[in-house]
CSV table of C-alpha atoms and ligand atoms in Angstrom, one decimal:
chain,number,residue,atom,x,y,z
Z,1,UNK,CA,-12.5,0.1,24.0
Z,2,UNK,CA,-11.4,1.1,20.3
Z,3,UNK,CA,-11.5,5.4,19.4
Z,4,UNK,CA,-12.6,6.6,16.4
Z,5,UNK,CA,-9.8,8.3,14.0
Z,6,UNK,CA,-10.7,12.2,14.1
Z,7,UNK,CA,-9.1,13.3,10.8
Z,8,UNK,CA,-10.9,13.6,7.9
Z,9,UNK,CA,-8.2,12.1,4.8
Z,10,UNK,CA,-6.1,9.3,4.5
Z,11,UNK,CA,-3.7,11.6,2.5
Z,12,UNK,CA,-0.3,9.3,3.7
Z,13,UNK,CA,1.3,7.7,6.4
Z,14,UNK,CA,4.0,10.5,7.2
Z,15,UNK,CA,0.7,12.2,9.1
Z,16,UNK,CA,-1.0,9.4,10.6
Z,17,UNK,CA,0.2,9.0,14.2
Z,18,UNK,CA,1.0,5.5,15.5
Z,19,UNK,CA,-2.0,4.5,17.6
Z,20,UNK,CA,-4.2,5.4,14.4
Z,21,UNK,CA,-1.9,2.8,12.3
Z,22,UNK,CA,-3.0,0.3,14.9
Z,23,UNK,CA,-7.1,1.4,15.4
Z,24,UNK,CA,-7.0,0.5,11.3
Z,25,UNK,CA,-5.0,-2.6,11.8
Z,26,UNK,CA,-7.3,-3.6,14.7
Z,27,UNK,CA,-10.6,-3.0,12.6
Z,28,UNK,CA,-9.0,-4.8,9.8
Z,29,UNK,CA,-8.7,-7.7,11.4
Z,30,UNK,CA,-12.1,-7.4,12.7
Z,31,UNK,CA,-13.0,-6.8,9.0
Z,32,UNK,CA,-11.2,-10.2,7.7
Z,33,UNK,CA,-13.6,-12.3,9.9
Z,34,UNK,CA,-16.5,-10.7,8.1
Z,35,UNK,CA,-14.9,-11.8,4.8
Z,36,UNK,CA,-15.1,-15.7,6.2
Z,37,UNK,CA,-19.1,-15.0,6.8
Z,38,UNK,CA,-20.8,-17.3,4.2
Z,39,UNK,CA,-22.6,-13.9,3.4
Z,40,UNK,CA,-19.5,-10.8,3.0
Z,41,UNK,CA,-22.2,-8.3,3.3
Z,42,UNK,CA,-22.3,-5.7,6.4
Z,43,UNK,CA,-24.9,-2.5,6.5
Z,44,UNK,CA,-22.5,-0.4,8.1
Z,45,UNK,CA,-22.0,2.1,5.2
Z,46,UNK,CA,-25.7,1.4,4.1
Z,47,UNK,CA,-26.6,5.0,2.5
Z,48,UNK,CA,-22.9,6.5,2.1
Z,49,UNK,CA,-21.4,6.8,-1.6
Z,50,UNK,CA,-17.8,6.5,-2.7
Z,51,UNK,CA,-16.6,8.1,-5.6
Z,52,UNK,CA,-13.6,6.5,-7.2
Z,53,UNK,CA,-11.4,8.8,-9.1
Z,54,UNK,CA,-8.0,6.8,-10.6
Z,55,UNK,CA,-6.6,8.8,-13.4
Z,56,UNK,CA,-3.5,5.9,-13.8
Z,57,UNK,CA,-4.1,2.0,-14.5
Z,58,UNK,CA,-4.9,-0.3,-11.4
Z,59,UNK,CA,-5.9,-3.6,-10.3
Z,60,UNK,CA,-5.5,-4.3,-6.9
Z,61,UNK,CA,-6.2,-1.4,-5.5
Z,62,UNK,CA,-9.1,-0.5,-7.1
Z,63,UNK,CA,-11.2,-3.5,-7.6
Z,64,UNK,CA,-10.3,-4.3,-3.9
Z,65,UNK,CA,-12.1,-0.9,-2.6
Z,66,UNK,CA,-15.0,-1.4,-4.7
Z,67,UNK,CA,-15.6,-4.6,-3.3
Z,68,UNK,CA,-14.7,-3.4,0.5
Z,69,UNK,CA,-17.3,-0.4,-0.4
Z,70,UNK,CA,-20.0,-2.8,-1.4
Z,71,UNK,CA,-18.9,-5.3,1.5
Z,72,UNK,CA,-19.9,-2.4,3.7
Z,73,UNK,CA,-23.1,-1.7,1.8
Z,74,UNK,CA,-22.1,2.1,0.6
Z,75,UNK,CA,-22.9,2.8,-2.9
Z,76,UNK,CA,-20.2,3.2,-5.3
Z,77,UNK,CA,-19.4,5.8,-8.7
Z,78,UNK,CA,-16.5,5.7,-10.4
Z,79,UNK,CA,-14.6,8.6,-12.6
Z,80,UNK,CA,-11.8,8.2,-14.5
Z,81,UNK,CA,-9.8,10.3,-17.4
Z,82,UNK,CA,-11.9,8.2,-20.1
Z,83,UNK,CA,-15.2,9.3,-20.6
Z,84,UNK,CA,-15.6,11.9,-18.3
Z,85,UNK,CA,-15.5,15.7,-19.2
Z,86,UNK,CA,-11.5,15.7,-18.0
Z,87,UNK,CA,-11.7,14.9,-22.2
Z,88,UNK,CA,-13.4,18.0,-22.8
Z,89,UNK,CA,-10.8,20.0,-20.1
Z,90,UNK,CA,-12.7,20.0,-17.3
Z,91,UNK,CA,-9.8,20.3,-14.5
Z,92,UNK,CA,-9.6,17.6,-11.7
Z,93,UNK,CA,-10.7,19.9,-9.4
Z,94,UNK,CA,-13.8,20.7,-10.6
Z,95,UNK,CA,-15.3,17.9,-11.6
Z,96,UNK,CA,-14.7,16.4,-7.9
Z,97,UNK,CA,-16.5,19.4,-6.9
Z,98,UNK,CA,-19.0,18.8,-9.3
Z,99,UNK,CA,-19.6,15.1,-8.1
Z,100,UNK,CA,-19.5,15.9,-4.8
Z,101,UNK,CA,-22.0,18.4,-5.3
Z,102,UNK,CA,-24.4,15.3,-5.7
Z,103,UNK,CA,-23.5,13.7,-2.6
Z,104,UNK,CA,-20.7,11.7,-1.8
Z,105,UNK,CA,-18.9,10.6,1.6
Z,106,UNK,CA,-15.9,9.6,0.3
Z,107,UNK,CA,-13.4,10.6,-2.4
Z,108,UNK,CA,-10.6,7.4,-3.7
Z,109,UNK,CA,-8.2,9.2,-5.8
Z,110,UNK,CA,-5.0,8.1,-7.7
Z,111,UNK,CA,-3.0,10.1,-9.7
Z,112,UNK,CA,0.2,10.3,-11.6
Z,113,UNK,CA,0.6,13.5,-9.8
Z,114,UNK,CA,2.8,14.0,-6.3
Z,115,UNK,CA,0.4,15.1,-4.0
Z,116,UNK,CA,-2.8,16.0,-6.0
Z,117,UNK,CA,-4.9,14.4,-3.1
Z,118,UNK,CA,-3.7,16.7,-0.4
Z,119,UNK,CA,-4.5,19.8,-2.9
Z,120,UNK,CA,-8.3,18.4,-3.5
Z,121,UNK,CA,-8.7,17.3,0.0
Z,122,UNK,CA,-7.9,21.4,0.9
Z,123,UNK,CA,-11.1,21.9,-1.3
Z,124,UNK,CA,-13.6,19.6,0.4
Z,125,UNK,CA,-15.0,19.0,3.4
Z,126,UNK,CA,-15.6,15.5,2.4
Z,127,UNK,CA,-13.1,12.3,3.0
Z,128,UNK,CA,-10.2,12.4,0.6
Z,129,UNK,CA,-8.5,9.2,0.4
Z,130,UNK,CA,-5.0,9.0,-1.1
Z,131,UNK,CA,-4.9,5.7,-3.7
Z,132,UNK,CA,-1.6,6.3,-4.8
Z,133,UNK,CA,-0.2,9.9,-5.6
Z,134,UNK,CA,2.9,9.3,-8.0
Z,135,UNK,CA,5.9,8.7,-6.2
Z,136,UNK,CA,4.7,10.3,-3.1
Z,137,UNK,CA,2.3,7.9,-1.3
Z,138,UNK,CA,0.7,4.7,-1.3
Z,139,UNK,CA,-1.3,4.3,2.2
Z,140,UNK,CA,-3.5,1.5,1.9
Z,141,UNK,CA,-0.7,-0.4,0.5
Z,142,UNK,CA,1.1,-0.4,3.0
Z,143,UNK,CA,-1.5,-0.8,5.6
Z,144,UNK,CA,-2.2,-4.0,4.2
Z,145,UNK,CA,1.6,-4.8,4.7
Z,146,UNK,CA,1.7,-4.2,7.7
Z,147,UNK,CA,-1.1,-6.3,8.3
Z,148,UNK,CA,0.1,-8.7,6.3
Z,149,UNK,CA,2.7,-9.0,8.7
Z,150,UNK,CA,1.5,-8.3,12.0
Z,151,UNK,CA,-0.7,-11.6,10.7
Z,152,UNK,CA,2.0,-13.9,10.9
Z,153,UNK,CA,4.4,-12.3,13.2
Z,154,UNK,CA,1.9,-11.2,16.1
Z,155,UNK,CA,3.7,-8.4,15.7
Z,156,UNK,CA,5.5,-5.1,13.7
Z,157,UNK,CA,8.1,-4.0,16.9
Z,158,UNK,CA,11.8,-5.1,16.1
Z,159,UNK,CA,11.1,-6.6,12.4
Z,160,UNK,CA,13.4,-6.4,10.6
Z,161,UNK,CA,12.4,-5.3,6.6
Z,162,UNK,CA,14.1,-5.6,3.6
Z,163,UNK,CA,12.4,-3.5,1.0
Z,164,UNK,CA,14.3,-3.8,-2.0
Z,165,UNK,CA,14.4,-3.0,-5.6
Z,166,UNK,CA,13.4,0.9,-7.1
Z,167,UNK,CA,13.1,2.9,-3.8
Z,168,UNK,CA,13.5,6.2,-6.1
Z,169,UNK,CA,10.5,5.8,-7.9
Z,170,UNK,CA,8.4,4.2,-5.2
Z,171,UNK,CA,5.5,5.3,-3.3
Z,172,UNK,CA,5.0,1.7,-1.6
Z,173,UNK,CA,8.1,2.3,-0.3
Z,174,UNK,CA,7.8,5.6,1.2
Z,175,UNK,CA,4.8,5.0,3.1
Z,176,UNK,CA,5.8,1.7,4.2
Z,177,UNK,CA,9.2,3.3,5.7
Z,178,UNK,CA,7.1,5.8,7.2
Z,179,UNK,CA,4.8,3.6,8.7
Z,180,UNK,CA,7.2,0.1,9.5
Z,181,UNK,CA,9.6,3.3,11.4
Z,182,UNK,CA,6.5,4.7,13.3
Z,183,UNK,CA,5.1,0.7,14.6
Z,184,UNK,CA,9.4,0.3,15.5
Z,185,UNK,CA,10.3,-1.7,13.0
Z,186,UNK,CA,13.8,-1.7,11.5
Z,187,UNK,CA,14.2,-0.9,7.6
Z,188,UNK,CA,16.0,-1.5,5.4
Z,189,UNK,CA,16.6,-0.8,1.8
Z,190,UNK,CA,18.7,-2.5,-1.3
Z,191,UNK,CA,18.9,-2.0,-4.6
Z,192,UNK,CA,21.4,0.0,-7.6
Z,193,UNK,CA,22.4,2.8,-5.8
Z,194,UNK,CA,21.3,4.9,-8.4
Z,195,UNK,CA,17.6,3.3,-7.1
Z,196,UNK,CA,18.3,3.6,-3.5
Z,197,UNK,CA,19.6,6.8,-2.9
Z,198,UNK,CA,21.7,7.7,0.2
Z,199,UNK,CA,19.7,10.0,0.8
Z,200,UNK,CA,16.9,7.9,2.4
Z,201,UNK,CA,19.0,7.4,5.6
Z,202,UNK,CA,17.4,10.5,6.4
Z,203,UNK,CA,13.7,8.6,6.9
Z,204,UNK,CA,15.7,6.5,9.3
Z,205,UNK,CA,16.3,3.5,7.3
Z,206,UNK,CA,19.3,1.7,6.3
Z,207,UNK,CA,20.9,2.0,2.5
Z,208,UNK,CA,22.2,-1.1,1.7
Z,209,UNK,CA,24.4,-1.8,-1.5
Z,210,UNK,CA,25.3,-5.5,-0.7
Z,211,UNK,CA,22.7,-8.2,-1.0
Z,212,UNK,CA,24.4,-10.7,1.7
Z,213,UNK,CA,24.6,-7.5,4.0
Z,214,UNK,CA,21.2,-6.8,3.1
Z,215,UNK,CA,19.7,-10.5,3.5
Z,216,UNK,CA,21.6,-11.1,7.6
Z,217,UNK,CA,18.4,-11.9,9.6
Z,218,UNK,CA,15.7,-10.2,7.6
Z,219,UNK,CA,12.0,-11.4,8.8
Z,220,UNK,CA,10.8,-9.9,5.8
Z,221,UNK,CA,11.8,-9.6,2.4
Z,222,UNK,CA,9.6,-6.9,0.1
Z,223,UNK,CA,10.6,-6.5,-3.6
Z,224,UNK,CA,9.5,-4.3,-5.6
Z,225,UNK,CA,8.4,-3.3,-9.2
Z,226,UNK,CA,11.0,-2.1,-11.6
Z,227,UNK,CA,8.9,1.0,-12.9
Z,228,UNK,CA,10.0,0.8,-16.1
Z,229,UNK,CA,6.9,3.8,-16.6
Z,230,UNK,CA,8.8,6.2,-14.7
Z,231,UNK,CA,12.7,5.0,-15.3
Z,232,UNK,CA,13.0,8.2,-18.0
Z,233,UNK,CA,16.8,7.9,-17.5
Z,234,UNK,CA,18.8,5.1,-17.3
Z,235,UNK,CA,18.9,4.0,-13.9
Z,236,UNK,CA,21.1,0.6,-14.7
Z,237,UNK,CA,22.4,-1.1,-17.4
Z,238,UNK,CA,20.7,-3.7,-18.5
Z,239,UNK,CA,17.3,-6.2,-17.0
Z,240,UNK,CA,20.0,-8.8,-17.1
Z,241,UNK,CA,22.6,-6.8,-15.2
Z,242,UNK,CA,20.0,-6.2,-12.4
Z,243,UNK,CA,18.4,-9.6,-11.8
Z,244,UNK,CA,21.8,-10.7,-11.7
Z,245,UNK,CA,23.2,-8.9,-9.0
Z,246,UNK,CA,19.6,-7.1,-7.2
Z,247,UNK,CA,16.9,-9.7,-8.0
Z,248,UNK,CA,15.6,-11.9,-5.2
Z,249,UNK,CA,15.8,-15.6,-5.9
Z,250,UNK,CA,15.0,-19.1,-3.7
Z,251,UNK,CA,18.7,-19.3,-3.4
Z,252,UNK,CA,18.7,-16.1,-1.4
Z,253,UNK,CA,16.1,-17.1,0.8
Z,254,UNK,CA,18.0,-20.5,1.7
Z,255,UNK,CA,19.8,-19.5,5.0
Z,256,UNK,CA,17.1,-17.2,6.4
Z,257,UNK,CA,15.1,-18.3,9.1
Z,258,UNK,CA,12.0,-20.8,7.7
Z,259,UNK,CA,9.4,-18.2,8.4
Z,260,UNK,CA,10.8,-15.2,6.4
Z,261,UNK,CA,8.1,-13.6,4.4
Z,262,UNK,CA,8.7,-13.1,0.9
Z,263,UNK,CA,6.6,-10.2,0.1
Z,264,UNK,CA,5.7,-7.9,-3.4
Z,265,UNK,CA,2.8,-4.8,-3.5
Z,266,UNK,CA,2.0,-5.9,-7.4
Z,267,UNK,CA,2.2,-6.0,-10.3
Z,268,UNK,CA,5.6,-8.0,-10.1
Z,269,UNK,CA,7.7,-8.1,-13.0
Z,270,UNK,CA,8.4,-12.0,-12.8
Z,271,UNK,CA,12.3,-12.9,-13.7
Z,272,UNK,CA,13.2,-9.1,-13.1
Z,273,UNK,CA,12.9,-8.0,-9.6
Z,274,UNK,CA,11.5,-11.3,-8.6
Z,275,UNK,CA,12.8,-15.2,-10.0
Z,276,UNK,CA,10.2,-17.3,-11.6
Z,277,UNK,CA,10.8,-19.8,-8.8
Z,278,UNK,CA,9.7,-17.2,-6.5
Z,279,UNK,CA,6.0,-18.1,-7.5
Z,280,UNK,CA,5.6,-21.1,-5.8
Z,281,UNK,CA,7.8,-20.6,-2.9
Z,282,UNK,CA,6.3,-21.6,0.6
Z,283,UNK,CA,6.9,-18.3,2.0
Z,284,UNK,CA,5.5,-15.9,-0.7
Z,285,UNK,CA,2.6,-14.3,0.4
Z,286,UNK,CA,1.8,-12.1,-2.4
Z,287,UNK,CA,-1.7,-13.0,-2.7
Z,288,UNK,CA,-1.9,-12.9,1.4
Z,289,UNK,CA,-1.2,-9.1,0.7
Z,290,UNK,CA,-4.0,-8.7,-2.0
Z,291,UNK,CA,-7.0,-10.7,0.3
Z,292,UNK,CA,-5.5,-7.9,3.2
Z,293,UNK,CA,-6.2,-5.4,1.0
Z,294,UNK,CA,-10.0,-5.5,1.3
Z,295,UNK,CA,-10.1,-5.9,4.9
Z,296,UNK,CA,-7.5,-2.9,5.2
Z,297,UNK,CA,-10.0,-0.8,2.8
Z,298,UNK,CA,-13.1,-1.9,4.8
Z,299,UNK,CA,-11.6,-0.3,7.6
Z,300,UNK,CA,-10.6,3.1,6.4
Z,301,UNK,CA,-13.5,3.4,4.7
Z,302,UNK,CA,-15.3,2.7,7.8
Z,303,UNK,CA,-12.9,4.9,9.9
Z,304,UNK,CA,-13.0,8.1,7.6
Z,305,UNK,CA,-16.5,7.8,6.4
Z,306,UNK,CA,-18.1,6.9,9.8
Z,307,UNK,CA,-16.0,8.6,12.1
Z,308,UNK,CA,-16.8,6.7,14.7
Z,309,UNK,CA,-15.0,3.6,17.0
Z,310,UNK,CA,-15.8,0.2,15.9
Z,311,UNK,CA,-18.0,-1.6,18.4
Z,312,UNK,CA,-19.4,-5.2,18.0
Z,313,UNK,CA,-22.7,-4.2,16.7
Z,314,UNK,CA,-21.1,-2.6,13.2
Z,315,UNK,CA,-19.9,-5.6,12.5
Z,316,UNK,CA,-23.4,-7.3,12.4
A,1,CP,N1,-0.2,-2.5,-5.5
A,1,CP,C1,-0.9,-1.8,-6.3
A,1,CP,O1,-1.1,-0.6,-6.1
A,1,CP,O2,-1.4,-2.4,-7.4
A,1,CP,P1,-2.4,-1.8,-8.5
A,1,CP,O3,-1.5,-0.8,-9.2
A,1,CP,O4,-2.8,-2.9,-9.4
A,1,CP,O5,-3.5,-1.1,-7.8
């Protein structure tokens, strides 16, 4: 029989402990055969609220745990920077205490800020989610990835990853190290140097400079987004000079085995990190990881609002 998970935030991978990576996974997929209902709808949040807070831009994540909130029948608010009294000065702080003051289960929050969720989440007693925390953390992301690839593979034990592109700047990357390391995987990580610090070794991946190196028997291949938001210095020398040598391309993907999966969190900066041929590629499953995404919310919204294990008659 499933447990429940015991903690009360999602604040980042680097806490959760492997068997709860694996009660979300599980409930996920339990989640995903409720999305193939002819009616998406289950009652198990009926009467809970979710308050989203994102203070930066977002379309994934966002629109997909709004829809897993009302796919589990919670009630949803959302705040953001715009229109709310953060205009007028009102600090972050209090005006989550002020919302929460009228009643909510669950806090969603992304910020441009390094670990603001952990701070509010010391202030509550209510669920703090972590929806991306600037270059810190990005959870659910990789959650879904994981799923993602646990999907096709059956399994995340002796994968071998290939996250590649801006590592620096890049919470996807972070929690997916922390997470792929903790489910024994094997990481890796390519890019410009000045992108893929040595320094990473120390999470227990591997720092590659050299692509061939970095391709030899990859399962997976994850690019990410050149952030050209946060690249304040300059990190390389020219677009052109990194998709030539760093950007992933059919031609790479050639000699790998046929069932490599060509994987991206969004948004993807087509002809930079990724080639425009990448697009319609067998193996991309891009979109894969965005239909994942409400499944994986469904399930830690369940798991942190609820509390509880996941038996038959939630789902129903
Ligand atoms: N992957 C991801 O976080 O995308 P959004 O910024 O659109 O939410």
């Amino acid at each position: 029989m499933q447990k429940g998970i015991k903690r009360k935030d999602l604040l980042g991978l680097k806490e959760l402990e492997r068997g709860e990576i694996e009660i979300i996974l599980e409930t996920a997929f339990s989640m995903k055969e409720v999305l193939k209902r002819p009616i998406k709808k289950i009652p198990t949040l009926r009467g809970k609220t979710v308050c989203f807070m994102f203070f930066e831009p977002s379309t994934r994540t966002r629109s997909s745990f709004e829809l897993a909130a009302k796919r589990l029948s919670a009630d949803t608010i959302n705040i953001s920077g715009v229109g709310s009294a953060l205009q007028k000065g009102e600090s972050v702080l209090d005006t989550m205490l002020n919302i929460n003051a009228m009643g909510i289960d669950a806090f969603v929050i992304r910020h441009a800020s390094s670990g603001l969720p952990y701070f509010l989440a010391r202030h509550t007693d209510t669920a703090v989610i972590n929806a991306g925390d600037g270059m810190h953390e990005h959870p659910t992301q990789a959650l879904l990835d994981m799923m993602t690839m646990k999907e096709r593979f059956g399994k995340l034990e002796g994968l071998r990853v290939l996250i590649a592109g801006d590592i620096r700047h890049s919470r996807v990357a972070r929690s997916n190290i922390y997470g792929l390391l903790k489910m024994s995987a094997e990481v890796r990580l390519f890019g410009p140097p000045p992108l893929v610090p040595k320094e990473f070794e120390q999470f227990g991946a591997e720092v590659l400079y050299d692509k061939k190196k970095a391709l030899r028997n990859v399962d997976v291949i994850m690019g990410l987004r050149i952030q050209r938001e946060r690249l304040l210095e300059s990190f390389f020398p020219s677009i052109r000079e990194y998709r030539k040598f760093f950007a992933i391309t059919p031609q790479d993907i050639e000699n790998l085995s046929k069932d490599v999966l060509i994987m991206h969190p969004g948004p993807v900066n087509w002809g930079v990190e990724m080639d425009y041929d990448i697009i319609k590629h067998k193996n991309n499953v891009i979109l894969e990881q965005v239909t994942n995404g409400v499944a994986i919310r469904m399930s830690v919204l369940y798991h942190f609002i609820s509390g509880e294990k996941l038996d038959e008659e939630h789902l129903n």
